[in-house]
Short mmCIF file of C-alpha atoms and ligand atoms in Angstrom, two decimals:
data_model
loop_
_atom_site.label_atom_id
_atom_site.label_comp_id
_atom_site.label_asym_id
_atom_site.label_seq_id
_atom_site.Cartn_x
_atom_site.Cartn_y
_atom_site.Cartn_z
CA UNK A 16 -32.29 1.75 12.37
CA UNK A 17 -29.43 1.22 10.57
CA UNK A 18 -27.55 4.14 8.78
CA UNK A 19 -25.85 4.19 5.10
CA UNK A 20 -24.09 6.46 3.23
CA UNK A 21 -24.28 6.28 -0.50
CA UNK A 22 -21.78 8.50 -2.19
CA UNK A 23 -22.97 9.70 -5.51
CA UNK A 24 -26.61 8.35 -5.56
CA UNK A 25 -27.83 11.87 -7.62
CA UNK A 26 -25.87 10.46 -10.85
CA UNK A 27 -26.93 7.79 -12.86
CA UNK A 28 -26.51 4.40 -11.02
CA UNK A 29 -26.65 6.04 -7.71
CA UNK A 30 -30.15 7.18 -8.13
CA UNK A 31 -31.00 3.09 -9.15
CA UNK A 32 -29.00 2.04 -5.96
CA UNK A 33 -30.57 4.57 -3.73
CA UNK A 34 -34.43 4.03 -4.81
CA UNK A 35 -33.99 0.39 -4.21
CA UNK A 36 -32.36 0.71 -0.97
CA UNK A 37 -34.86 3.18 0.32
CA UNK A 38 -37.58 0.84 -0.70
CA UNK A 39 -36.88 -2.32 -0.16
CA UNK A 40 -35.47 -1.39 3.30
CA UNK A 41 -37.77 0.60 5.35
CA UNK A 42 -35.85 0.06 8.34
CA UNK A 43 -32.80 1.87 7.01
CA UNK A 44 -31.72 5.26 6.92
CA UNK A 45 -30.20 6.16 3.33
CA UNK A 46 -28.21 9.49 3.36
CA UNK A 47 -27.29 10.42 -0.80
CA UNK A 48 -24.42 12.49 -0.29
CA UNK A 49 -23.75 14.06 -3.57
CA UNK A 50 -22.09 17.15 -4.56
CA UNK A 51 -24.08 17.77 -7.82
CA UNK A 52 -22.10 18.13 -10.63
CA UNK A 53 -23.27 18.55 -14.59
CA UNK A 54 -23.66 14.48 -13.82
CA UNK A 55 -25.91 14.77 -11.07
CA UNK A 56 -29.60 15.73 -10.87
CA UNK A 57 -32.25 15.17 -7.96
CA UNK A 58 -34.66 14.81 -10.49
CA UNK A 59 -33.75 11.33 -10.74
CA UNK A 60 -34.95 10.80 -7.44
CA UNK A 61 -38.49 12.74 -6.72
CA UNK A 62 -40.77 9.57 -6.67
CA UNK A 63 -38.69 8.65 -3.07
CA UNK A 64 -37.72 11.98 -2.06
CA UNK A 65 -40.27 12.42 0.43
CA UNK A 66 -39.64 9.00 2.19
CA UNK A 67 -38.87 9.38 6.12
CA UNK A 68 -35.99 6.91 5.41
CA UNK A 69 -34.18 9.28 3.00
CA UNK A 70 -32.01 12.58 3.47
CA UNK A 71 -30.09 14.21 0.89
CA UNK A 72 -26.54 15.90 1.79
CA UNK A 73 -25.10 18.24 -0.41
CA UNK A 74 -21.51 18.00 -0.16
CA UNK A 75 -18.01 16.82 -1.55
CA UNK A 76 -16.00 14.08 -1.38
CA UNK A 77 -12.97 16.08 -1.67
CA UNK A 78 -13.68 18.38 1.29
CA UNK A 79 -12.08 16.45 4.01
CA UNK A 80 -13.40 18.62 6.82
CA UNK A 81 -17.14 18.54 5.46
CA UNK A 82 -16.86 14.25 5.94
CA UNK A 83 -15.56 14.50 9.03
CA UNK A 84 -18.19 16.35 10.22
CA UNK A 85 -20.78 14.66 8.59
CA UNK A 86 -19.66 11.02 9.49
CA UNK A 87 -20.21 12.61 13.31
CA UNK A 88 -23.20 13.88 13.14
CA UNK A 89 -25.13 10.81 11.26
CA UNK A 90 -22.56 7.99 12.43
CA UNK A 91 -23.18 5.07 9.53
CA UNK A 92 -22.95 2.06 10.23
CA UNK A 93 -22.54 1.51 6.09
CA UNK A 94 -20.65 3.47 3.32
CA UNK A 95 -21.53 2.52 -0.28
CA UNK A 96 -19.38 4.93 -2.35
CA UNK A 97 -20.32 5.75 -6.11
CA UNK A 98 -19.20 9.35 -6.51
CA UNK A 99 -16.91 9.63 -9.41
CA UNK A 100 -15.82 11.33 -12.16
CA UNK A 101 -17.05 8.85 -14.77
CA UNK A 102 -16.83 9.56 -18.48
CA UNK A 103 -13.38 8.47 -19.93
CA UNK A 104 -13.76 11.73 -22.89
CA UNK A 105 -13.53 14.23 -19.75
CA UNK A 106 -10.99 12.10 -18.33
CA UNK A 107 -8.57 12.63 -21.55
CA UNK A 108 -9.43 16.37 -21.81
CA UNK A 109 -9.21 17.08 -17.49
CA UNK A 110 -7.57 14.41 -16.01
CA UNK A 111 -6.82 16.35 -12.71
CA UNK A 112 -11.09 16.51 -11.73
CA UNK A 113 -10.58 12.43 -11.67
CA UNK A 114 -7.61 12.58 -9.41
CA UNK A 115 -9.26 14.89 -7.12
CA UNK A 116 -12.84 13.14 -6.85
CA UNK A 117 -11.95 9.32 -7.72
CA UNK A 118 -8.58 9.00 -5.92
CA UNK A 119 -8.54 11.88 -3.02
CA UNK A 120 -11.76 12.13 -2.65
CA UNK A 121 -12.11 7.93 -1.92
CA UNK A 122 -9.24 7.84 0.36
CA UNK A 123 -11.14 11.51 2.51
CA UNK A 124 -14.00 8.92 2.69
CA UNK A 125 -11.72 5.90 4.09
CA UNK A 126 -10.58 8.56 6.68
CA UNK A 127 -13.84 9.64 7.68
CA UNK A 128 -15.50 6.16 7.54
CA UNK A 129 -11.96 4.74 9.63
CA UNK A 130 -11.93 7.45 12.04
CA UNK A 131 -15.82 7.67 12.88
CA UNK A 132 -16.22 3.63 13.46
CA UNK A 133 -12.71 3.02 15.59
CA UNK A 134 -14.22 5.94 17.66
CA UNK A 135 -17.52 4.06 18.46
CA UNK A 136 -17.94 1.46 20.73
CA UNK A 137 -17.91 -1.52 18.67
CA UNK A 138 -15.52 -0.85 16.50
CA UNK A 139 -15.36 -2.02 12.99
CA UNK A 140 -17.73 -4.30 14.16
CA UNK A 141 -20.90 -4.42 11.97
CA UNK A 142 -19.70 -1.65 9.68
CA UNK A 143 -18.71 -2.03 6.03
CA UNK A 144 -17.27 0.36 3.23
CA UNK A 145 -18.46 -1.07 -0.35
CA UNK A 146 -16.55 0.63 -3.10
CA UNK A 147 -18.13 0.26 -6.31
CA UNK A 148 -15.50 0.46 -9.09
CA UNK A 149 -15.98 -0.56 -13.10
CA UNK A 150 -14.40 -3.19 -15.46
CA UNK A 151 -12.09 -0.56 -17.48
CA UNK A 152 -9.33 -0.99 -14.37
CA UNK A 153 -8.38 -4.47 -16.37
CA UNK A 154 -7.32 -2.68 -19.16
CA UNK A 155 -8.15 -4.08 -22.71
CA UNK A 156 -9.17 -7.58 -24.09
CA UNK A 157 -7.46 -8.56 -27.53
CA UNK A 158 -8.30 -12.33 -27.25
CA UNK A 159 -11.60 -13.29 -28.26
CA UNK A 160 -11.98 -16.38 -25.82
CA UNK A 161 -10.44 -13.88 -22.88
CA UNK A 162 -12.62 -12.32 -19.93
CA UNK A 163 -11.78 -10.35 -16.98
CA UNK A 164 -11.97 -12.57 -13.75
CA UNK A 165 -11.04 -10.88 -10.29
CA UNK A 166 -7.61 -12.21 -10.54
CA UNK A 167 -6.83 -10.39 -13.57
CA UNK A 168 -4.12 -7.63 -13.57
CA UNK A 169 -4.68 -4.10 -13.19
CA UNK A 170 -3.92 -2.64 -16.52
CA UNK A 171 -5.67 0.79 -16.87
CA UNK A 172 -5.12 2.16 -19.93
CA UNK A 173 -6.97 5.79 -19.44
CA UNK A 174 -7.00 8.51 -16.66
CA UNK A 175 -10.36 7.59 -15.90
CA UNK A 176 -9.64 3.89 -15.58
CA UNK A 177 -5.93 4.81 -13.84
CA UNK A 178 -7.91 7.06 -11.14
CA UNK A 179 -10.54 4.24 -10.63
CA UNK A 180 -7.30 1.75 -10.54
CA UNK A 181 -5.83 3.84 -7.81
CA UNK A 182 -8.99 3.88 -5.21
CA UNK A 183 -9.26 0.13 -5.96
CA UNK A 184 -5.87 -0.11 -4.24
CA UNK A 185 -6.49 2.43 -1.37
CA UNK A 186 -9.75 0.85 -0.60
CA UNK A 187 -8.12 -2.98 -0.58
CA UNK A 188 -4.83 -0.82 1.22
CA UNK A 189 -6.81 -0.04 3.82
CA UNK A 190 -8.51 -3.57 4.64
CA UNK A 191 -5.10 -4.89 4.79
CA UNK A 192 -3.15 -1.99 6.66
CA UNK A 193 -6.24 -0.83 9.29
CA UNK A 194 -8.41 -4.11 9.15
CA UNK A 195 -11.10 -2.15 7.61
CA UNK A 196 -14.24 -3.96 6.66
CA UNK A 197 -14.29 -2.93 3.13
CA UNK A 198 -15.88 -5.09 0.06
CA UNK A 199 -15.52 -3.96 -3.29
CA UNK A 200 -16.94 -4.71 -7.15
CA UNK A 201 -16.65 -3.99 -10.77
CA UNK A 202 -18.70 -3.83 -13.36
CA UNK A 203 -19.30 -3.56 -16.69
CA UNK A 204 -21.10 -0.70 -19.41
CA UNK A 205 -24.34 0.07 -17.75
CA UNK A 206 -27.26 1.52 -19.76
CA UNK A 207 -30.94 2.79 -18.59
CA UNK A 208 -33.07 5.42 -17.84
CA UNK A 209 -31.52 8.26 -16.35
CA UNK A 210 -28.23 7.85 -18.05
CA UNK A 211 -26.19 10.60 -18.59
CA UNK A 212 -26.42 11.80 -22.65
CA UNK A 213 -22.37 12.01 -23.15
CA UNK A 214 -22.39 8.22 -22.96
CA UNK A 215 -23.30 6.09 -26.13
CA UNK A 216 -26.71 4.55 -25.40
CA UNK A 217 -28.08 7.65 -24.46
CA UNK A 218 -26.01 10.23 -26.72
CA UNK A 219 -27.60 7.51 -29.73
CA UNK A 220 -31.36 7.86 -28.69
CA UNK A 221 -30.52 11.48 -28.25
CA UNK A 222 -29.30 12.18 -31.66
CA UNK A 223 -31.87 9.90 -33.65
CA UNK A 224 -34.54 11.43 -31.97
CA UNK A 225 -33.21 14.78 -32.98
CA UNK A 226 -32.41 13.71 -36.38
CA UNK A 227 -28.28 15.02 -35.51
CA UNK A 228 -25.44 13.04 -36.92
CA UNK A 229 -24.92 9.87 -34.46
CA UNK A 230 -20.57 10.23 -33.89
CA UNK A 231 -19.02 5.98 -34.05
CA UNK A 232 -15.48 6.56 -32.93
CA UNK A 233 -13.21 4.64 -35.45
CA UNK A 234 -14.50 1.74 -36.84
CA UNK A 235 -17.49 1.24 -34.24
CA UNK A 236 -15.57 -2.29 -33.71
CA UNK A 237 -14.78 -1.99 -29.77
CA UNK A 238 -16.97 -4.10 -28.15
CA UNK A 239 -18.44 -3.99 -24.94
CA UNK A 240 -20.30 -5.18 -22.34
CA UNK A 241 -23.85 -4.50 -21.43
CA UNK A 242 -25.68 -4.33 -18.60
CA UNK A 243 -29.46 -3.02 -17.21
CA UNK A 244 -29.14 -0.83 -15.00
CA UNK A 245 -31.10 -1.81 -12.41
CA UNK A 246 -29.71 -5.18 -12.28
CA UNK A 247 -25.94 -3.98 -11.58
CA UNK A 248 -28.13 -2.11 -8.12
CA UNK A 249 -29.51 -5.41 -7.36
CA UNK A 250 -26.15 -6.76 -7.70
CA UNK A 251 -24.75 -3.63 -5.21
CA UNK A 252 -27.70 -5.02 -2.82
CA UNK A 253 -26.55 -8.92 -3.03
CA UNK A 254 -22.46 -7.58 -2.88
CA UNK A 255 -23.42 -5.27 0.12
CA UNK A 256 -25.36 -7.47 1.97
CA UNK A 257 -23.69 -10.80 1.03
CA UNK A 258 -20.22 -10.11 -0.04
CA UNK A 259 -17.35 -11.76 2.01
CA UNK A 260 -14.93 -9.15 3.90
CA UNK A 261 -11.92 -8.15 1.57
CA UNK A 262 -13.52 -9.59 -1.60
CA UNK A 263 -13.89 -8.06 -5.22
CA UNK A 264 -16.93 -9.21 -7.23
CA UNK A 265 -17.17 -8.76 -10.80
CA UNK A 266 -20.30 -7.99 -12.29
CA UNK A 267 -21.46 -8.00 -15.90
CA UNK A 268 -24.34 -9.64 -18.03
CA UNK A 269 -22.50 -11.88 -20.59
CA UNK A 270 -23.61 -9.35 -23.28
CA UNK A 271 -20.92 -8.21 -25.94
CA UNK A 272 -21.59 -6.08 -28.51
CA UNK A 273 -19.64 -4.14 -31.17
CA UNK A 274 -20.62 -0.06 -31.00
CA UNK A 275 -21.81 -0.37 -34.36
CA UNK A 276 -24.21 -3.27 -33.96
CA UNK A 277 -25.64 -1.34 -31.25
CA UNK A 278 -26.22 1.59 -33.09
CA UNK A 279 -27.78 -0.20 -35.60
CA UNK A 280 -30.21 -1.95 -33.36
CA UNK A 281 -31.00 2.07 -31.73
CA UNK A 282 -31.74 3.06 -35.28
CA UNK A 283 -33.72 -0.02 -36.46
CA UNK A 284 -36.12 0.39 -32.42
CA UNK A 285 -36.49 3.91 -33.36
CA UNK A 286 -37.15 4.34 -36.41
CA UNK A 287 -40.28 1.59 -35.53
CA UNK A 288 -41.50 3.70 -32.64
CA UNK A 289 -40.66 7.29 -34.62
CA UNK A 290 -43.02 5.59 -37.60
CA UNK A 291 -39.88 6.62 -39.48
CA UNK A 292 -39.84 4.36 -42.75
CA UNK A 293 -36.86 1.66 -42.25
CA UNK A 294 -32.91 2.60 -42.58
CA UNK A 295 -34.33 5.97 -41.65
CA UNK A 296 -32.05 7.06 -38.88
CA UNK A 297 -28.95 4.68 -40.31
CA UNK A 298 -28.17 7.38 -42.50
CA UNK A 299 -27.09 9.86 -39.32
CA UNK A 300 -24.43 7.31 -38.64
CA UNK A 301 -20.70 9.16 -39.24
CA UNK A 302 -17.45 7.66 -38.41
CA UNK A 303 -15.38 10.48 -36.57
CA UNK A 304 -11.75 10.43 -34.82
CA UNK A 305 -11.15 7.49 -32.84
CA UNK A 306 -10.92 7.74 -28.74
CA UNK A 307 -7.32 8.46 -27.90
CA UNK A 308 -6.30 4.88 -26.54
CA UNK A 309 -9.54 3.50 -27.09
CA UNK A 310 -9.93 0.68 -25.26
CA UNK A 311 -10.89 -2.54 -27.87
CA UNK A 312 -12.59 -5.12 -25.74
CA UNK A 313 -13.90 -5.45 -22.27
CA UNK A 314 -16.31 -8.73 -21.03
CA UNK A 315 -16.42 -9.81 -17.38
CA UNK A 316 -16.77 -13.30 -16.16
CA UNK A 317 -19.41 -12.62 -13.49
CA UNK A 318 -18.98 -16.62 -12.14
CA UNK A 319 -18.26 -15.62 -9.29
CA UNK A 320 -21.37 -13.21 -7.91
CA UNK A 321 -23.86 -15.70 -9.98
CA UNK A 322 -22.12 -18.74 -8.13
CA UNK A 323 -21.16 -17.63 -4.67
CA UNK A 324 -23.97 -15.14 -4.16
CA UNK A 325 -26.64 -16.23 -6.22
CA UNK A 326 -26.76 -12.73 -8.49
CA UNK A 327 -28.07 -12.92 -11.76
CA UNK A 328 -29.41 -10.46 -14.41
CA UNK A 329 -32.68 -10.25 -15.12
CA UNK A 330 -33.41 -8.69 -18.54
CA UNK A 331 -32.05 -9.73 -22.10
CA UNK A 332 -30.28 -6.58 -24.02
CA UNK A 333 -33.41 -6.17 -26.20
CA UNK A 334 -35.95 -5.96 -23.53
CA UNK A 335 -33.87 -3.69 -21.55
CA UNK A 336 -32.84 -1.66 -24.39
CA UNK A 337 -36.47 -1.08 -25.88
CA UNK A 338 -37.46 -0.12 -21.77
CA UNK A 339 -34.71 2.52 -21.85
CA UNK A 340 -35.67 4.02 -25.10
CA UNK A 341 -39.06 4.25 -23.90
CA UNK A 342 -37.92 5.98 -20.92
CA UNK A 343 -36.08 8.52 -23.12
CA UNK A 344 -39.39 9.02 -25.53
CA UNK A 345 -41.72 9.51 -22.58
CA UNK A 346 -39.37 12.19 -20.44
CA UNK A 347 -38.32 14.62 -22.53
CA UNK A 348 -38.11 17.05 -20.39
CA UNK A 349 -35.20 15.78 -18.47
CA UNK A 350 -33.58 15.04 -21.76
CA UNK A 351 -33.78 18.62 -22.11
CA UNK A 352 -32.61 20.04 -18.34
CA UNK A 353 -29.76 18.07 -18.36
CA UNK A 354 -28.46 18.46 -21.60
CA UNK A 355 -28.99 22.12 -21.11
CA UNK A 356 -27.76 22.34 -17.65
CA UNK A 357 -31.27 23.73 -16.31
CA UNK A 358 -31.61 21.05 -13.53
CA UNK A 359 -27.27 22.27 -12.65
CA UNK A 360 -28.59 26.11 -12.20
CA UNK A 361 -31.70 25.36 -10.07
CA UNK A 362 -30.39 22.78 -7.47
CA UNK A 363 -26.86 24.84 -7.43
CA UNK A 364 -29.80 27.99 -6.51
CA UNK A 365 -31.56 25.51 -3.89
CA UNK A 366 -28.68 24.37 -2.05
CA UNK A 367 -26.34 27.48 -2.76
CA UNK A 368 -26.90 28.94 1.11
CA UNK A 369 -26.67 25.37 2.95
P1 LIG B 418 -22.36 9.51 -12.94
O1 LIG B 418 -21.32 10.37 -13.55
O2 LIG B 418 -23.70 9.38 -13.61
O3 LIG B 418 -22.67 10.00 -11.44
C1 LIG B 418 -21.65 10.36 -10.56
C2 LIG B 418 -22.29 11.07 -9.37
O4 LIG B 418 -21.23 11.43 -8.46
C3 LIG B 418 -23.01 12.37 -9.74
O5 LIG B 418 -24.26 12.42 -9.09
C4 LIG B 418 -22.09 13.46 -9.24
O6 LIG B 418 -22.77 14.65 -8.85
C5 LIG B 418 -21.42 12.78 -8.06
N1 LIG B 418 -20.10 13.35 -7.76
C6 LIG B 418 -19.10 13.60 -8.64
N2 LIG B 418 -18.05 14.17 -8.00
C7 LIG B 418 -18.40 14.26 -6.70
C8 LIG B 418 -17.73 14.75 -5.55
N3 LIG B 418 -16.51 15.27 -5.63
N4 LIG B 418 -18.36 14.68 -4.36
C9 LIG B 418 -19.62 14.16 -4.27
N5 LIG B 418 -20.29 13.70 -5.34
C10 LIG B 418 -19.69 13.75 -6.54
O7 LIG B 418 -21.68 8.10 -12.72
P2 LIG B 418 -22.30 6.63 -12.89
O8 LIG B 418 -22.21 6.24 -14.30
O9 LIG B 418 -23.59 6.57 -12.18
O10 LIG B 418 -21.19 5.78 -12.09
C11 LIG B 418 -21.29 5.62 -10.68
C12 LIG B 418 -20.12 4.78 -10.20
O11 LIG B 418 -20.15 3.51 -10.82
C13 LIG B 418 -18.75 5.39 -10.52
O12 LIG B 418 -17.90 5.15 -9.43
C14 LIG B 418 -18.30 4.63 -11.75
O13 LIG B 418 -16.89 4.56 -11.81
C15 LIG B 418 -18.91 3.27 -11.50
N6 LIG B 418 -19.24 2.49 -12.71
C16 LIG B 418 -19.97 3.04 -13.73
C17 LIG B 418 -20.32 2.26 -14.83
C18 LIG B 418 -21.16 2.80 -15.96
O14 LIG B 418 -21.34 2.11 -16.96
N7 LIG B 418 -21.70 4.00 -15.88
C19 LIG B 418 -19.91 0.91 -14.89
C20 LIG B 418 -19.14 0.40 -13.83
C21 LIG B 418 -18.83 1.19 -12.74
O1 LIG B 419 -17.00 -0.45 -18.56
C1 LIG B 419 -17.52 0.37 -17.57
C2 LIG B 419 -17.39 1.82 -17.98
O2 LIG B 419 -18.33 2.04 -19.02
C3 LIG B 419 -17.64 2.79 -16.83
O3 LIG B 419 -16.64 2.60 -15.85
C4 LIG B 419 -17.63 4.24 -17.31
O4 LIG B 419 -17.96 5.10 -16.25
C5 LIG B 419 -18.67 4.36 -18.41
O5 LIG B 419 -18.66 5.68 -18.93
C6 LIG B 419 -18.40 3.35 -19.53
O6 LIG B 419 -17.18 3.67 -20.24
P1 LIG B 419 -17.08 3.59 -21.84
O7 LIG B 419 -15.98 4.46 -22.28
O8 LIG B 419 -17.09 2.18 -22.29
O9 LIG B 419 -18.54 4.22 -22.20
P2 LIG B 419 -19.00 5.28 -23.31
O10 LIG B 419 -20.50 5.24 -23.30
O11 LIG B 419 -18.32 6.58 -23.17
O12 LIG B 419 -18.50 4.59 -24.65
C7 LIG B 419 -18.93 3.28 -25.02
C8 LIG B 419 -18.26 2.92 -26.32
O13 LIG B 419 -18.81 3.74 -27.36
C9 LIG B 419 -16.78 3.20 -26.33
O14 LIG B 419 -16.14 2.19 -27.11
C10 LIG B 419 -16.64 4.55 -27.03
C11 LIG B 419 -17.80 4.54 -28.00
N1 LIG B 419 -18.42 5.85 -28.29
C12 LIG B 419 -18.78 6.64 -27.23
C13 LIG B 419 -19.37 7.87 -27.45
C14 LIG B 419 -19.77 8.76 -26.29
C15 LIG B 419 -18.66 6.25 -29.60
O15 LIG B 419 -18.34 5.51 -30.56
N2 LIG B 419 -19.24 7.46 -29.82
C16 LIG B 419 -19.61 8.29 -28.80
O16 LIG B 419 -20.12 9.41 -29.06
#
């Protein structure tokens, strides 16, 4: 049986990554090491929880001595590392939480991971670190025929993107100074169920629902782009799996769109399946303070997976958006626990003597 780590896998991709992992492969053992934060819920996971192939760890990235300890006791042969700070508004208003979880708390993980492997018999042999890391690193796209490829420049332009920009390096540091076996990718805007209501798919279906005024920084004219959720986890699977050694994928779904436009479209699908007569929920819309720094453009070329690997997504923005609003309509409860912290005070209560 082979052993992985996945860092992170209570938040909102991690669950995605860790319920396909611990389904499709029986044979592994999936340890979600997560430490729990506003951003992370078990709820997301109870339909595997009980799965002999699955352990949760509660514990932090930053805690150096913790990692150690467990990288001895359940000796992975694989480390797929989400856990992150993620949500660029925090990142203006705390920057210091980023530097702690996404830069210190990657490098603790390196340590561990290099430490526990060179002390087994084989070595790096058969082991691999895959650091999953996001588009925003590039910076910001003013040309409208430009992409991000792999080759492009670092550029980060926000403490969020600058902390994710600085594990980037440690993790490619490391291949090249210790030989590590590390692989890493980034991707763009994910949305989906289970997504975190601070970010703007799910703050939108939120609001609308609630009839609350639906905040479009600026203009609404940055674009991004879009991806289903569960299609950046099968991408995770083909990277992890089928990545080269030392390589950087980028991942994204060819799917621009202005914020605007897609608050539009939220308003227009929900105000169908609210029976809410038409242009309805369009009135919420209010332009408020722009981002500090906002970021204008980002769109990944994502050749290279779909060519080299054979990775494509498999849902068109409509489809997937209509299956996330559904999935917001039908679980209203965790709409409510998270947004009120309720799930935060009873798995802090659970795990609080462990
Ligand atoms: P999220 O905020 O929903 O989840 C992060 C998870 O990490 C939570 O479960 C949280 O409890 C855990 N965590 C935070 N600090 C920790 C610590 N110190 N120790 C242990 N666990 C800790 O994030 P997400 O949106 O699912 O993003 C996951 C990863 O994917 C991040 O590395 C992010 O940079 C990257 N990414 C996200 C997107 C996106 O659109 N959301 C796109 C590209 C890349
Ligand atoms: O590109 C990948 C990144 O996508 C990930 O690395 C980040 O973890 C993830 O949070 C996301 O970052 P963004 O800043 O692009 O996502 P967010 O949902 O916060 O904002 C999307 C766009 O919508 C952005 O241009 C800001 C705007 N926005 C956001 C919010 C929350 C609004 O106009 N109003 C809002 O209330």
């Amino acid at each position: 049986m082979k052993t992985i780590i996945i860092t992170g896998g209570a938040g909102f991709i991690g669950s995605h990554v860790v319920r396909l992992f611990v389904t499709k492969y029986p044979d592994y053992h999936i340890i979600n090491l997560d430490a729990l934060t506003y951003a992370g819920n078990l709820a997301n996971l109870t339909d595997i929880e009980n799965e002999p192939n699955y352990t949760f760890v509660r514990g932090d990235i930053t805690d150096a001595a913790f990692l150690a300890e467990l990288f001895g006791k359940y000796q992975p042969e694989g480390v797929i590392h989400l856990a992150a700070e993620s949500h660029v508004d925090r990142s203006i208003t705390d920057p210091m939480s980023f530097v702690m979880t996404n830069v210190v708390g990657t490098v603790n993980l390196l340590n561990a991971a290099k430490k526990s492997w060179l002390d087994s018999e084989s070595g790096f042999d058969g082991k691999r670190f895959y650091h999953v890391s996001t588009d925003e690193v590039y910076g910001s796209l003013h040309n409208p025929d430009e992409f991000f490829t792999e080759e492009t420049a670092y550029d980060p332009q926000s403490p969020y993107s600058a902390s994710k920009a600085a594990s980037d390096h440690f993790v490619r540091a490391y291949g090249n100074t210790y030989k590590m076996p590390v692989v890493l990718s980034n991707c763009s805007n994910n949305y989906g169920p289970n997504h975190f209501p601070e970010k703007l798919i799910p703050l939108m279906i939120h609001n609308i629902q609630q009839n609350k005024p639906l905040p479009v920084y600026g203009k609404g004219e940055n674009v991004r782009d879009w991806l289903f959720v569960v299609d950046h986890a099968r991408a995770i699977d083909t990277v992890f799996h089928k990545g080269k050694q030392g390589e950087t994928y980028n991942i994204g779904g060819f799917n621009e769109w202005k914020n605007i436009d897609i608050v539009h479209l939220l308003c227009r699908v929900m105000d169908e399946k609210l029976g809410r007569p038409a242009g309805t929920s369009s009135q919420l819309i209010t332009y408020v303070t722009d981002r500090a720094g906002h970021d204008l453009r980002y769109a990944i070329d994502a050749n290279k997976i779909m060519n080299e690997l054979g990775w494509e997504p498999s849902l068109q923005f409509e489809e997937g958006l209509n299956k996330t609003v559904d999935w917001f309509l039908a679980n209203q409860e965790w709409l409510n626990n998270v947004t009120s912290g309720a799930y935060q005070g009873y798995y802090q209560d659970m795990y609080a003597n462990r």
